């Protein structure tokens, strides 16, 4: 997974034929620095905003079922959860 906590994820598709990743930018966008090249992604996209003009050449996103929490094989994979963590921790002992 590729995660941006507060910004965008920039792709340079001239460097990769295809990408296998889950791209997460909840407060940002996926920016394609090479919009004349088609996107070939196996995985998924979670973004705040997806601009079609960034992918003028089109492409495809093939959802990877390993990311499906209701899938049969999901318990067999390692997972990480991203969440807000308080900046202070209270000691209630």
Short mmCIF file of N, CA and C in Angstrom, two decimals:
data_model
loop_
_atom_site.label_atom_id
_atom_site.label_comp_id
_atom_site.label_asym_id
_atom_site.label_seq_id
_atom_site.Cartn_x
_atom_site.Cartn_y
_atom_site.Cartn_z
N UNK A 1 0.84 -1.18 0.00
CA UNK A 1 0.00 0.00 0.00
C UNK A 1 0.89 1.25 0.00
N UNK A 2 0.41 2.26 -0.66
CA UNK A 2 1.08 3.56 -0.69
C UNK A 2 0.10 4.55 -0.05
N UNK A 3 0.50 5.15 1.07
CA UNK A 3 -0.41 6.00 1.83
C UNK A 3 0.16 7.41 1.96
N UNK A 4 -0.67 8.39 1.67
CA UNK A 4 -0.35 9.79 1.93
C UNK A 4 -1.36 10.27 2.97
N UNK A 5 -0.87 10.68 4.13
CA UNK A 5 -1.77 11.07 5.21
C UNK A 5 -2.44 12.41 4.98
N UNK A 6 -1.73 13.38 4.37
CA UNK A 6 -2.30 14.72 4.23
C UNK A 6 -2.15 15.31 2.84
N UNK A 7 -1.68 14.56 1.87
CA UNK A 7 -1.44 15.15 0.56
C UNK A 7 -1.78 14.21 -0.57
N UNK A 8 -1.09 14.42 -1.68
CA UNK A 8 -1.35 13.68 -2.91
C UNK A 8 -0.34 12.55 -3.10
N UNK A 9 -0.68 11.65 -4.00
CA UNK A 9 0.24 10.63 -4.46
C UNK A 9 0.51 10.93 -5.92
N UNK A 10 1.78 11.06 -6.29
CA UNK A 10 2.13 11.37 -7.68
C UNK A 10 2.67 10.12 -8.35
N UNK A 11 2.12 9.84 -9.53
CA UNK A 11 2.55 8.68 -10.32
C UNK A 11 3.32 9.14 -11.54
N UNK A 12 4.43 8.49 -11.82
CA UNK A 12 5.18 8.69 -13.06
C UNK A 12 5.08 7.38 -13.84
N UNK A 13 4.08 7.30 -14.71
CA UNK A 13 3.80 6.05 -15.42
C UNK A 13 4.82 5.73 -16.49
N UNK A 14 5.75 6.65 -16.78
CA UNK A 14 6.80 6.35 -17.75
C UNK A 14 7.83 5.40 -17.16
N UNK A 15 7.83 5.23 -15.84
CA UNK A 15 8.80 4.38 -15.17
C UNK A 15 8.28 2.97 -14.92
N UNK A 16 6.97 2.75 -15.02
CA UNK A 16 6.38 1.46 -14.68
C UNK A 16 5.44 1.01 -15.78
N UNK A 17 5.46 -0.28 -16.11
CA UNK A 17 4.50 -0.82 -17.06
C UNK A 17 3.15 -1.00 -16.39
N UNK A 18 3.17 -1.64 -15.24
CA UNK A 18 1.95 -1.81 -14.46
C UNK A 18 2.31 -1.64 -12.99
N UNK A 19 1.29 -1.34 -12.19
CA UNK A 19 1.47 -1.09 -10.77
C UNK A 19 0.59 -2.05 -9.99
N UNK A 20 1.13 -2.70 -8.98
CA UNK A 20 0.35 -3.50 -8.04
C UNK A 20 0.41 -2.82 -6.69
N UNK A 21 -0.68 -2.14 -6.31
CA UNK A 21 -0.67 -1.39 -5.06
C UNK A 21 -2.08 -0.96 -4.69
N UNK A 22 -2.25 -0.65 -3.44
CA UNK A 22 -3.44 0.04 -2.96
C UNK A 22 -2.99 1.47 -2.70
N UNK A 23 -3.52 2.44 -3.46
CA UNK A 23 -3.12 3.84 -3.36
C UNK A 23 -4.14 4.58 -2.49
N UNK A 24 -3.67 5.13 -1.36
CA UNK A 24 -4.57 5.77 -0.40
C UNK A 24 -4.13 7.20 -0.16
N UNK A 25 -4.98 8.15 -0.52
CA UNK A 25 -4.77 9.57 -0.25
C UNK A 25 -6.13 10.16 0.14
N UNK A 26 -6.54 9.90 1.37
CA UNK A 26 -7.88 10.28 1.82
C UNK A 26 -8.15 11.78 1.73
N UNK A 27 -7.11 12.59 1.92
CA UNK A 27 -7.29 14.05 1.87
C UNK A 27 -6.68 14.64 0.61
N UNK A 28 -6.37 13.80 -0.35
CA UNK A 28 -5.68 14.29 -1.53
C UNK A 28 -6.17 13.65 -2.82
N UNK A 29 -5.27 13.64 -3.79
CA UNK A 29 -5.57 13.15 -5.14
C UNK A 29 -4.47 12.21 -5.60
N UNK A 30 -4.77 11.47 -6.65
CA UNK A 30 -3.75 10.75 -7.40
C UNK A 30 -3.39 11.66 -8.56
N UNK A 31 -2.15 12.10 -8.61
CA UNK A 31 -1.68 12.99 -9.67
C UNK A 31 -0.83 12.17 -10.63
N UNK A 32 -1.19 12.19 -11.90
CA UNK A 32 -0.42 11.48 -12.93
C UNK A 32 0.48 12.49 -13.62
N UNK A 33 1.78 12.39 -13.40
CA UNK A 33 2.71 13.34 -14.02
C UNK A 33 2.94 13.03 -15.50
N UNK A 34 2.40 11.92 -15.99
CA UNK A 34 2.50 11.53 -17.41
C UNK A 34 1.10 11.18 -17.93
N UNK A 35 0.21 12.17 -18.07
CA UNK A 35 -1.18 11.89 -18.43
C UNK A 35 -1.37 11.30 -19.83
N UNK A 36 -0.33 11.29 -20.65
CA UNK A 36 -0.45 10.69 -21.98
C UNK A 36 -0.21 9.18 -21.94
N UNK A 37 0.13 8.65 -20.78
CA UNK A 37 0.32 7.20 -20.62
C UNK A 37 -0.87 6.61 -19.86
N UNK A 38 -1.38 5.46 -20.30
CA UNK A 38 -2.52 4.85 -19.61
C UNK A 38 -2.12 4.24 -18.27
N UNK A 39 -3.05 4.27 -17.34
CA UNK A 39 -2.85 3.67 -16.03
C UNK A 39 -3.17 2.18 -16.11
N UNK A 40 -2.30 1.35 -15.56
CA UNK A 40 -2.54 -0.09 -15.45
C UNK A 40 -2.28 -0.46 -14.00
N UNK A 41 -3.35 -0.50 -13.20
CA UNK A 41 -3.24 -0.70 -11.76
C UNK A 41 -4.00 -1.95 -11.34
N UNK A 42 -3.32 -2.83 -10.62
CA UNK A 42 -3.99 -3.94 -9.96
C UNK A 42 -3.91 -3.65 -8.47
N UNK A 43 -5.04 -3.45 -7.86
CA UNK A 43 -5.08 -3.11 -6.44
C UNK A 43 -6.32 -2.32 -6.15
N UNK A 44 -6.16 -1.05 -5.82
CA UNK A 44 -7.30 -0.20 -5.53
C UNK A 44 -6.88 1.23 -5.31
N UNK A 45 -7.88 2.11 -5.33
CA UNK A 45 -7.65 3.53 -5.14
C UNK A 45 -8.65 4.04 -4.11
N UNK A 46 -8.14 4.75 -3.11
CA UNK A 46 -8.98 5.43 -2.14
C UNK A 46 -8.46 6.87 -2.08
N UNK A 47 -9.25 7.82 -2.58
CA UNK A 47 -8.80 9.21 -2.64
C UNK A 47 -9.93 10.16 -2.27
N UNK A 48 -9.53 11.36 -1.91
CA UNK A 48 -10.51 12.41 -1.64
C UNK A 48 -11.13 12.92 -2.93
N UNK A 49 -10.32 12.96 -4.01
CA UNK A 49 -10.79 13.47 -5.31
C UNK A 49 -9.97 12.81 -6.42
N UNK A 50 -10.65 12.34 -7.44
CA UNK A 50 -9.99 11.74 -8.60
C UNK A 50 -10.34 12.58 -9.82
N UNK A 51 -9.32 13.21 -10.41
CA UNK A 51 -9.54 14.09 -11.56
C UNK A 51 -9.33 13.32 -12.87
N UNK A 52 -10.36 13.16 -13.68
CA UNK A 52 -10.24 12.41 -14.93
C UNK A 52 -9.20 12.99 -15.89
N UNK A 53 -8.99 14.30 -15.89
CA UNK A 53 -8.02 14.90 -16.81
C UNK A 53 -6.59 14.48 -16.49
N UNK A 54 -6.37 13.94 -15.31
CA UNK A 54 -5.05 13.44 -14.96
C UNK A 54 -4.74 12.11 -15.65
N UNK A 55 -5.79 11.47 -16.19
CA UNK A 55 -5.64 10.18 -16.88
C UNK A 55 -6.29 10.25 -18.26
N UNK A 56 -5.81 11.20 -19.07
CA UNK A 56 -6.38 11.41 -20.41
C UNK A 56 -6.24 10.19 -21.30
N UNK A 57 -5.19 9.38 -21.09
CA UNK A 57 -4.98 8.19 -21.92
C UNK A 57 -5.80 7.00 -21.41
N UNK A 58 -6.56 7.20 -20.34
CA UNK A 58 -7.40 6.12 -19.81
C UNK A 58 -6.58 5.10 -19.05
N UNK A 59 -6.97 3.86 -19.18
CA UNK A 59 -6.28 2.78 -18.50
C UNK A 59 -7.27 1.88 -17.81
N UNK A 60 -6.78 1.14 -16.82
CA UNK A 60 -7.67 0.23 -16.10
C UNK A 60 -7.22 0.10 -14.65
N UNK A 61 -8.20 -0.15 -13.79
CA UNK A 61 -7.94 -0.49 -12.39
C UNK A 61 -8.62 -1.82 -12.17
N UNK A 62 -7.83 -2.84 -11.88
CA UNK A 62 -8.37 -4.17 -11.59
C UNK A 62 -8.31 -4.35 -10.07
N UNK A 63 -9.46 -4.43 -9.45
CA UNK A 63 -9.53 -4.56 -7.99
C UNK A 63 -8.88 -5.87 -7.56
N UNK A 64 -8.02 -5.81 -6.56
CA UNK A 64 -7.36 -6.99 -6.02
C UNK A 64 -8.20 -7.51 -4.86
N UNK A 65 -8.75 -8.69 -5.02
CA UNK A 65 -9.67 -9.24 -4.01
C UNK A 65 -8.98 -9.55 -2.68
N UNK A 66 -7.65 -9.51 -2.63
CA UNK A 66 -6.98 -9.70 -1.34
C UNK A 66 -7.31 -8.57 -0.37
N UNK A 67 -7.77 -7.43 -0.88
CA UNK A 67 -8.13 -6.31 -0.02
C UNK A 67 -9.57 -6.40 0.48
N UNK A 68 -10.31 -7.42 0.09
CA UNK A 68 -11.71 -7.58 0.45
C UNK A 68 -11.82 -8.23 1.84
N UNK A 69 -12.24 -7.48 2.87
CA UNK A 69 -12.30 -8.05 4.21
C UNK A 69 -13.34 -9.15 4.37
N UNK A 70 -14.25 -9.29 3.43
CA UNK A 70 -15.23 -10.38 3.49
C UNK A 70 -14.79 -11.59 2.66
N UNK A 71 -13.62 -11.51 2.04
CA UNK A 71 -13.12 -12.59 1.20
C UNK A 71 -12.66 -13.79 2.00
N UNK A 72 -12.69 -14.94 1.39
CA UNK A 72 -12.35 -16.21 2.03
C UNK A 72 -10.90 -16.23 2.52
N UNK A 73 -9.98 -15.71 1.73
CA UNK A 73 -8.56 -15.77 2.08
C UNK A 73 -8.06 -14.61 2.93
N UNK A 74 -8.91 -13.65 3.25
CA UNK A 74 -8.49 -12.45 3.97
C UNK A 74 -7.73 -12.75 5.27
N UNK A 75 -8.15 -13.74 6.06
CA UNK A 75 -7.40 -14.02 7.31
C UNK A 75 -5.97 -14.51 7.08
N UNK A 76 -5.64 -14.91 5.87
CA UNK A 76 -4.30 -15.43 5.58
C UNK A 76 -3.27 -14.35 5.28
N UNK A 77 -3.68 -13.09 5.21
CA UNK A 77 -2.77 -12.01 4.84
C UNK A 77 -2.48 -11.11 6.03
N UNK A 78 -1.30 -10.50 6.04
CA UNK A 78 -0.97 -9.50 7.04
C UNK A 78 -1.70 -8.21 6.71
N UNK A 79 -2.07 -7.46 7.73
CA UNK A 79 -2.79 -6.21 7.54
C UNK A 79 -2.23 -5.14 8.46
N UNK A 80 -2.42 -3.92 8.07
CA UNK A 80 -2.08 -2.79 8.93
C UNK A 80 -3.24 -1.81 8.85
N UNK A 81 -3.53 -1.18 9.96
CA UNK A 81 -4.63 -0.23 10.00
C UNK A 81 -4.07 1.16 10.27
N UNK A 82 -4.53 2.13 9.51
CA UNK A 82 -4.08 3.50 9.66
C UNK A 82 -5.21 4.29 10.32
N UNK A 83 -4.89 4.97 11.41
CA UNK A 83 -5.90 5.77 12.09
C UNK A 83 -5.23 6.93 12.80
N UNK A 84 -6.05 7.87 13.23
CA UNK A 84 -5.53 8.98 14.02
C UNK A 84 -5.13 8.49 15.40
N UNK A 85 -4.00 8.96 15.87
CA UNK A 85 -3.53 8.60 17.21
C UNK A 85 -3.46 9.88 18.02
N UNK A 86 -4.04 9.89 19.20
CA UNK A 86 -3.97 11.11 20.02
C UNK A 86 -2.52 11.52 20.28
N UNK A 87 -2.28 12.82 20.32
CA UNK A 87 -0.92 13.30 20.55
C UNK A 87 -0.50 13.15 22.00
N UNK A 88 -1.45 12.98 22.90
CA UNK A 88 -1.14 12.74 24.31
C UNK A 88 -1.85 11.48 24.77
N UNK A 89 -1.23 10.80 25.69
CA UNK A 89 -1.83 9.59 26.26
C UNK A 89 -2.03 9.83 27.74
N UNK A 90 -3.23 9.59 28.21
CA UNK A 90 -3.53 9.78 29.62
C UNK A 90 -3.24 8.50 30.37
N UNK A 91 -2.65 8.62 31.55
CA UNK A 91 -2.39 7.49 32.40
C UNK A 91 -3.50 7.45 33.45
N UNK A 92 -4.40 6.48 33.32
CA UNK A 92 -5.54 6.36 34.23
C UNK A 92 -5.29 5.35 35.34
N UNK A 93 -4.03 5.05 35.63
CA UNK A 93 -3.76 4.05 36.68
C UNK A 93 -3.75 4.64 38.06
#
